[in-house]
Coordinates of C-alpha atoms and ligand atoms in Angstrom, one line a residue:
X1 CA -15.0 -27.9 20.4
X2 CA -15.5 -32.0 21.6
X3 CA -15.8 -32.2 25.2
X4 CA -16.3 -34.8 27.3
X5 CA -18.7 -36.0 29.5
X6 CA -16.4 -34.4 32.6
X7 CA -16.1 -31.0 30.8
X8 CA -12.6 -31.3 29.2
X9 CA -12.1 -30.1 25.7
X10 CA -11.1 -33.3 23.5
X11 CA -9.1 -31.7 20.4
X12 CA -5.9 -33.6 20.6
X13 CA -5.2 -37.4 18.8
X14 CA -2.4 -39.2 18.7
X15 CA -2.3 -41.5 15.8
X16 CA -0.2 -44.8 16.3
X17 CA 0.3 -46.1 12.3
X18 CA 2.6 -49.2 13.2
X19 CA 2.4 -51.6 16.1
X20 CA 5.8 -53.0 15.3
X21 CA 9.7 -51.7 16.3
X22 CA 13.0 -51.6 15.5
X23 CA 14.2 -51.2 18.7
X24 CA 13.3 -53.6 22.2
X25 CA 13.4 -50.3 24.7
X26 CA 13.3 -52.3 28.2
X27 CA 10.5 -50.3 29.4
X28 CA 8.5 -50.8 26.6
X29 CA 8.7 -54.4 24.9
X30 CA 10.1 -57.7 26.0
X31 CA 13.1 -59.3 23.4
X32 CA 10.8 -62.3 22.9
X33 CA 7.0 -63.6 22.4
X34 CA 5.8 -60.5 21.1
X35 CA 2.7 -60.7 18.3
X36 CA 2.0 -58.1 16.0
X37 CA -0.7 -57.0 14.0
X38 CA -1.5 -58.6 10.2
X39 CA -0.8 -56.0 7.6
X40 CA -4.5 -56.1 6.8
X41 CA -5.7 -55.3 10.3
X42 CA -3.7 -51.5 9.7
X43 CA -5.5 -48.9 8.9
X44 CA -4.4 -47.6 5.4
X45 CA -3.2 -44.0 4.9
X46 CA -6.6 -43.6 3.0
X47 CA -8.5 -44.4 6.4
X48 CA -6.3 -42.5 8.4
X49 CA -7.0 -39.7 6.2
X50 CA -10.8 -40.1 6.4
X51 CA -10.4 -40.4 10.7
X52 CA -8.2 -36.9 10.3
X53 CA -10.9 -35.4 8.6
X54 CA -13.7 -36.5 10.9
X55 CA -11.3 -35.4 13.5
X56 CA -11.0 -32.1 12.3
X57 CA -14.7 -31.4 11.2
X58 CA -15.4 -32.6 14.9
X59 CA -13.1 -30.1 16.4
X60 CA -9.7 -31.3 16.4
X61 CA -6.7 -29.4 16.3
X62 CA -3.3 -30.9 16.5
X63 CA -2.4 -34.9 15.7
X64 CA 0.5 -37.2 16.7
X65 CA 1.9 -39.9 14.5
X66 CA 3.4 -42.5 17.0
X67 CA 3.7 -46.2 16.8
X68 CA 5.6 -48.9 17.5
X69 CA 7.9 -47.1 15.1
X70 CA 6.3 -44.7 12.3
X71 CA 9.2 -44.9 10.4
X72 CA 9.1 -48.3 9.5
X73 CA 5.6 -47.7 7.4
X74 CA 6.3 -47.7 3.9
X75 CA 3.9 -45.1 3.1
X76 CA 4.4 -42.6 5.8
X77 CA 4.8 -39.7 3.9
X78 CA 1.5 -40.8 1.5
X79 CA 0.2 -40.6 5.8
X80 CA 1.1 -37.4 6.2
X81 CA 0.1 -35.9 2.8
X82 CA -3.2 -37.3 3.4
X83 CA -3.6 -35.8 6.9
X84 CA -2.2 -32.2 5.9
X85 CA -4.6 -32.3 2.7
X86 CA -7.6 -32.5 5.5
X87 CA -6.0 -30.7 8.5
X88 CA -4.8 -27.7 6.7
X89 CA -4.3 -25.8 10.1
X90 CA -3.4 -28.4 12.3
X91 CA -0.5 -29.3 14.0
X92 CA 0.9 -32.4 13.2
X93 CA 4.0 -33.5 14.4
X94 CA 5.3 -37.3 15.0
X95 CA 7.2 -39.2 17.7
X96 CA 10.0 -41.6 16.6
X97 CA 13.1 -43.2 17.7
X98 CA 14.9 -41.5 14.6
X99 CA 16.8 -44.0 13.3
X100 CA 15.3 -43.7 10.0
X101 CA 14.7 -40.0 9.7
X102 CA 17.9 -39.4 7.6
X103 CA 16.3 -41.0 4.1
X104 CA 13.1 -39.4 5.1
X105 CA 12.9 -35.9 7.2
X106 CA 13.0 -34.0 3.9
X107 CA 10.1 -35.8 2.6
X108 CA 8.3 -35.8 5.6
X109 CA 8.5 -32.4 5.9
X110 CA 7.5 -31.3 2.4
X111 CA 4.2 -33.5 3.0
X112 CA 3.4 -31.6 5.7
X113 CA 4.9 -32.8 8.9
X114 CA 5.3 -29.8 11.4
X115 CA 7.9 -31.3 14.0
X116 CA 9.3 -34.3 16.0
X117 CA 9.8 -36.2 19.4
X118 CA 13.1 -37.6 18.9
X119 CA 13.7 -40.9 21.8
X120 CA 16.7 -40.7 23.8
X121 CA 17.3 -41.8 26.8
X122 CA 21.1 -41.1 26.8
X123 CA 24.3 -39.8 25.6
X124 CA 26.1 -42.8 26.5
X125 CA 26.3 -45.1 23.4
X126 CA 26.7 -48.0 25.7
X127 CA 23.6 -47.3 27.6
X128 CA 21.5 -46.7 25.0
X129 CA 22.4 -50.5 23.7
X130 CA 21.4 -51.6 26.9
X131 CA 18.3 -49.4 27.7
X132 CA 16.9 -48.8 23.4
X133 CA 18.2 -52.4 22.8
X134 CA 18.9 -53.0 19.3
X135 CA 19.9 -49.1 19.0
X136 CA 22.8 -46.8 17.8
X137 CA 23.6 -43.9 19.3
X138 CA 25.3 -42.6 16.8
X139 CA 22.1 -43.2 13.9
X140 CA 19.7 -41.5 16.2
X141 CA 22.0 -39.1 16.5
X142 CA 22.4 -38.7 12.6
X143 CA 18.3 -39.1 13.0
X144 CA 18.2 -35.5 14.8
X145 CA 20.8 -34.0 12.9
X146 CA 18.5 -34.8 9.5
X147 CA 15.8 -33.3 11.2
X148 CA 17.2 -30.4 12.3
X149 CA 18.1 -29.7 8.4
X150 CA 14.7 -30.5 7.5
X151 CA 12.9 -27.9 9.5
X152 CA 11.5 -30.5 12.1
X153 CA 11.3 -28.0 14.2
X154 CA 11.7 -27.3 17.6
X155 CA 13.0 -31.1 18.3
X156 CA 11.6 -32.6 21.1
X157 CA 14.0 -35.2 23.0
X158 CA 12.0 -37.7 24.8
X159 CA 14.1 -39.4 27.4
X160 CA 12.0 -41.9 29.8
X161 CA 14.5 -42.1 33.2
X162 CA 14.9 -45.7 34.4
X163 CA 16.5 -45.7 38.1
X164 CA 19.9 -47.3 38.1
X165 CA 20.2 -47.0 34.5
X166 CA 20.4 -43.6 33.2
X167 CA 19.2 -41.9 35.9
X168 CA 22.8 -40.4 36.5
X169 CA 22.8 -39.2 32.7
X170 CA 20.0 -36.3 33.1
X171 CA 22.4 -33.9 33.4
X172 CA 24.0 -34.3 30.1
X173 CA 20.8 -34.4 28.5
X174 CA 19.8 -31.0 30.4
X175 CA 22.7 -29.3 29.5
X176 CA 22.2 -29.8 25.7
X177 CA 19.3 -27.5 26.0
X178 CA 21.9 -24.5 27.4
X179 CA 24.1 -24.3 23.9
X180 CA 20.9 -25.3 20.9
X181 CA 17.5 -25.1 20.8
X182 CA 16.7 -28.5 21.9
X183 CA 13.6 -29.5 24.4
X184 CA 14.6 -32.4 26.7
X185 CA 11.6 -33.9 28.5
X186 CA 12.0 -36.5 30.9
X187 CA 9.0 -39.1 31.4
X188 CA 8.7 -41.2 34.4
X189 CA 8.9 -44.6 33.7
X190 CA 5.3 -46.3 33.3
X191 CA 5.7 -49.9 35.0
X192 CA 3.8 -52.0 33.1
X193 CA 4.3 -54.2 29.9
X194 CA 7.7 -54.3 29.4
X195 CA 7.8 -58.0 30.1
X196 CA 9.5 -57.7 33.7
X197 CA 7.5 -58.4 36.9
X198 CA 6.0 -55.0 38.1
X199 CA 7.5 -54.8 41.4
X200 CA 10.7 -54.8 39.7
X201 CA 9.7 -52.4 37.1
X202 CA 8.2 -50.0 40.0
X203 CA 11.4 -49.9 41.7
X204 CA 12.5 -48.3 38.5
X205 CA 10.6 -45.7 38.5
X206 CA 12.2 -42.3 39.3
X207 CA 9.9 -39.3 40.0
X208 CA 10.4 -36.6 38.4
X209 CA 11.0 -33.9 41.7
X210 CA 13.8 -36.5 42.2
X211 CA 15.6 -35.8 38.3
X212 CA 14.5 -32.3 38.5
X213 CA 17.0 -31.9 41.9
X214 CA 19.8 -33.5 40.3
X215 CA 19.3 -31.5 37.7
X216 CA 19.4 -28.6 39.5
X217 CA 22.5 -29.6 41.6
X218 CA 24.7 -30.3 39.1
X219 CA 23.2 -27.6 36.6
X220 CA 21.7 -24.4 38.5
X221 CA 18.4 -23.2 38.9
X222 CA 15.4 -24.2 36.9
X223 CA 13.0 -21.0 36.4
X224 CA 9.6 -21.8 35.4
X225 CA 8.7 -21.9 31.4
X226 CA 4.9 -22.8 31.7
X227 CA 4.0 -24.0 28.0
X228 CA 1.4 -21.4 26.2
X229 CA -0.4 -25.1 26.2
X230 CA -2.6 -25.1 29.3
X231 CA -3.1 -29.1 28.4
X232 CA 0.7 -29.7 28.1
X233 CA 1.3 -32.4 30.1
X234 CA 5.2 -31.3 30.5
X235 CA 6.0 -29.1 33.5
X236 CA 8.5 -27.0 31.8
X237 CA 11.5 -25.0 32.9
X238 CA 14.8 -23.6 31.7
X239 CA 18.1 -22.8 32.5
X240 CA 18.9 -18.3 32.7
X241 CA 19.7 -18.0 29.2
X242 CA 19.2 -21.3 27.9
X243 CA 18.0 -21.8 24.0
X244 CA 15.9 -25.0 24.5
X245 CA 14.0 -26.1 28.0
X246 CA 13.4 -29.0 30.0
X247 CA 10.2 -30.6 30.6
X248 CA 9.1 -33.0 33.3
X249 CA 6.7 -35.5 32.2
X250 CA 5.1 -37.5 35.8
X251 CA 2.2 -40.2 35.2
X252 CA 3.3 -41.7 38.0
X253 CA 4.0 -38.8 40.7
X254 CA 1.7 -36.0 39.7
X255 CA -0.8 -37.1 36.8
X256 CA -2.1 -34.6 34.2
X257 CA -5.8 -36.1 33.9
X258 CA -7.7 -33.0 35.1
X259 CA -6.4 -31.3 31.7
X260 CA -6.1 -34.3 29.6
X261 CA -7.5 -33.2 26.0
X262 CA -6.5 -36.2 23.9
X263 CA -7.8 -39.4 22.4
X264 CA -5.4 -42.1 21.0
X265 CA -6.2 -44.1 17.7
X266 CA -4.4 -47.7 17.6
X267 CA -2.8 -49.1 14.5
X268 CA -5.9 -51.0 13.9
X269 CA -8.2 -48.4 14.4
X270 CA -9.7 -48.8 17.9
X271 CA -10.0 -45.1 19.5
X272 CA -8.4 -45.4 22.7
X273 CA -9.8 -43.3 25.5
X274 CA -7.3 -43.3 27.9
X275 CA -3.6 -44.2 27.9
X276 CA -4.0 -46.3 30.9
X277 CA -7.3 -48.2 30.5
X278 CA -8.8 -50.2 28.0
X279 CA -12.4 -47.9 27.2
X280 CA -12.1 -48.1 23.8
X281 CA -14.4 -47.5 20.5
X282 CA -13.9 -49.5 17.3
X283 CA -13.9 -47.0 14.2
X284 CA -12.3 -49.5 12.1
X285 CA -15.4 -51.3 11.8
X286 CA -17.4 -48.1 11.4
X287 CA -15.0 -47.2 8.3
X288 CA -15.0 -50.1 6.6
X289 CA -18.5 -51.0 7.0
X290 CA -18.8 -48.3 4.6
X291 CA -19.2 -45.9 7.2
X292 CA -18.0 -42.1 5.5
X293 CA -16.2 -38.6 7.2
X294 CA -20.1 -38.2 9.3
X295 CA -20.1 -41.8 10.5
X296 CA -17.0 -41.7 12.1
X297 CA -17.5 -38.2 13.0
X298 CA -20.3 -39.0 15.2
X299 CA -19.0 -42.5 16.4
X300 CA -15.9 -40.4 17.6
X301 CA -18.3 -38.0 19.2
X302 CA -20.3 -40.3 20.7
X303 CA -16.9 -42.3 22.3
X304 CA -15.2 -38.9 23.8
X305 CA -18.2 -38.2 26.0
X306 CA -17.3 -42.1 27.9
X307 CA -13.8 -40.9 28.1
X308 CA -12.8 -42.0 31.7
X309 CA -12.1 -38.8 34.2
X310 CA -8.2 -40.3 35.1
X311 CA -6.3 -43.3 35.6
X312 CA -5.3 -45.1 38.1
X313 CA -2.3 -46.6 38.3
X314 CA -0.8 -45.9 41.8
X315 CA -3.0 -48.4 42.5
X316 CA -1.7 -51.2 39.4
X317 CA -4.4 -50.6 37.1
X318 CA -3.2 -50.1 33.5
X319 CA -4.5 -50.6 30.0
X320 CA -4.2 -54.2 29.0
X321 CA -2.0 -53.4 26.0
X322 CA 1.4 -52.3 25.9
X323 CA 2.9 -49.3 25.3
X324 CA 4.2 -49.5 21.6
X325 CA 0.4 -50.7 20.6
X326 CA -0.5 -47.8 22.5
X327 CA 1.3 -45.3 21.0
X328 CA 3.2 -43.7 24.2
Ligands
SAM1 N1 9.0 -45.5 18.8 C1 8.7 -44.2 19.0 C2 9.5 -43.7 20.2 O1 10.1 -44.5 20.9 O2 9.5 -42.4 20.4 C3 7.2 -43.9 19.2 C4 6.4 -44.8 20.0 S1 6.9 -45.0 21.7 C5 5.7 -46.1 22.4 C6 6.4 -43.3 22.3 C7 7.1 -42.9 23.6 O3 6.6 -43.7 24.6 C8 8.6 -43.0 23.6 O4 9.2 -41.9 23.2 C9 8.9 -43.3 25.1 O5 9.3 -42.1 25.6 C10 7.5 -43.6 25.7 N2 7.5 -44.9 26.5 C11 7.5 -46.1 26.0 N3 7.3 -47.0 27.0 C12 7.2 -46.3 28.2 C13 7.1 -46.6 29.5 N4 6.9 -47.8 30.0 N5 7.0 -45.5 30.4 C14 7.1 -44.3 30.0 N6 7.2 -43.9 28.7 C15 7.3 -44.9 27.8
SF4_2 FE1 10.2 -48.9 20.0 FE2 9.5 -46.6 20.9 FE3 8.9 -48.8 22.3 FE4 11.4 -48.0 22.1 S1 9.7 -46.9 23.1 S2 10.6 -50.1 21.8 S3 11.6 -47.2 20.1 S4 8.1 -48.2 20.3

């Protein structure tokens, strides 16, 4: 098993495959001035294949496609095939706005995809225009329903709470879990890089005892569902008799660094060692300096044991980049 130079086993990477979106969430990219990557600065689903397999012969046990938005790769499912092929007994699932999953859950699934993170951060059509910008409720909607039929399962709905926004919607997210086998989890809005001052963005930041109470109010009691995950950075809970639970994601309030296990490859192949600081270790240049599965093995070894103990940002500090190059 990788561990770090603070003792933590490292066996968890998320994979972001696409820097670009679809949508403009408010949190998460401004509407204007953005630059994206060249194509040519992407890994390739042949790369990403080769870093899944020095991932896995270093230890690794469960991956994360993210972005920007995975979808909008062309060769996603050539991504996933590639990563199954060398991960045989890993756990691969994929986080996505789910816009685009009706043409390709099926796919997706048949190449090897385990599950996703659908993003939702409301029921109410007309907030979701003006949180997700460019969004429509009714294709993510369509989005979950394909991947319920595909096997994409248990769905995961991510919904980040943004005070004054949707913070008054939790409860109809919560009580989707009561009737179908859905996982809501709530994140706690990470103030930085959405383009908006961040004083203004902290002020929109609601903790999570504060959704859990509304929750509760409106809802009932939520018993304790602690994931079999000890490195599950959702505190989880469920209704008496609920099919799916509720999780409470809380960067901000109650960080999770003590257990933190994972390791975060950007679209252009720099290995990420925190998701709020900029240590980072370039494997793109190791790949394609000719570099094969033991290279990248041991640069990816050699980059875990720098991996900071936490983060920091109650007190402002954040990774330079924002979130959608970041992966989320
Ligand atoms: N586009 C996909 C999506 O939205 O799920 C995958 C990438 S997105 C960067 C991954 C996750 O990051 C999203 O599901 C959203 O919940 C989360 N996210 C983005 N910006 C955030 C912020 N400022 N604070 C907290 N969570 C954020
Ligand atoms: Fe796109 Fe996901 Fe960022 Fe929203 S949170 S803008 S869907 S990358």
């Amino acid at each position: 098993m990788p561990r770090d130079g603070h003792g933590r086993i490292i066996d968890y990477m998320r994979i972001s495959v696409m820097d670009r979106c679809n949508l403009r969430c408010s949190y998460c990219m401004p509407l204007e001035g953005l630059k994206f990557l060249p194509e040519e600065n992407l890994l390739t689903a042949a790369e990403i294949g080769l870093v899944t397999e020095a991932a896995v012969s270093a230890g690794f046990r469960k991956f994360r496609i993210t972005g920007g938005e995975p979808t909008l790769r062309k060769d996603l499912t050539e991504i996933v095939s590639r990563m199954r092929a060398v991960a045989p007994e890993a756990d691969i699932a994929m986080t996505t706005n789910g816009i685009l999953l009706p043409g390709l859950a099926e796919d997706l699934k048949s190449a090897g995809l385990n599950r996703v993170n659908i993003h939702l951060d409301t029921l109410d059509g007309e907030r979701v225009r003006q949180i997700m910008r460019l969004a429509d409720i009714d294709k993510i909607l369509a989005g979950i329903d394909a991947a319920s039929a595909a096997g994409l399962t248990p769905i995961k709905l991510n919904s980040v709470v943004v005070r004054d926004l949707n913070d008054n919607d939790l409860v109809e997210m919560a009580r989707l879990t009561i009737d179908q086998p859905i996982h809501v989890r709530f994140i706690e809005l990470m103030p930085f890089g959405s383009g908006e001052p961040e004083e203004i963005a902290r002020q929109q930041v609601v903790p999570s005892a504060e959704s859990r109470q509304k929750i509760e109010a409106a809802l009932g009691e939520l018993i304790p569902d602690p994931s079999p995950d000890p490195a599950d950075e959702s505190r989880n809970f469920r209704f008496a008799n609920a099919q799916g639970n509720i999780g409470f994601i809380s960067p901000v309030s109650d960080p999770f660094c003590g257990f933190c296990n994972r390791v975060r490859l950007s679209a252009e192949g720099k290995l990420l060692l925190c998701l709020l600081r900029d240590d980072e270790a370039d494997l793109r240049s190791v790949i394609r300096s000719g570099g094969g599965v033991k290279a990248i093995r041991d640069a990816l070894s050699k980059a875990i044991l720098q991996k900071p103990v936490g983060h920091a940002l109650d007190q402002g500090i954040h990774s330079s980049r924002r979130m959608h190059e970041i992966g989320g």
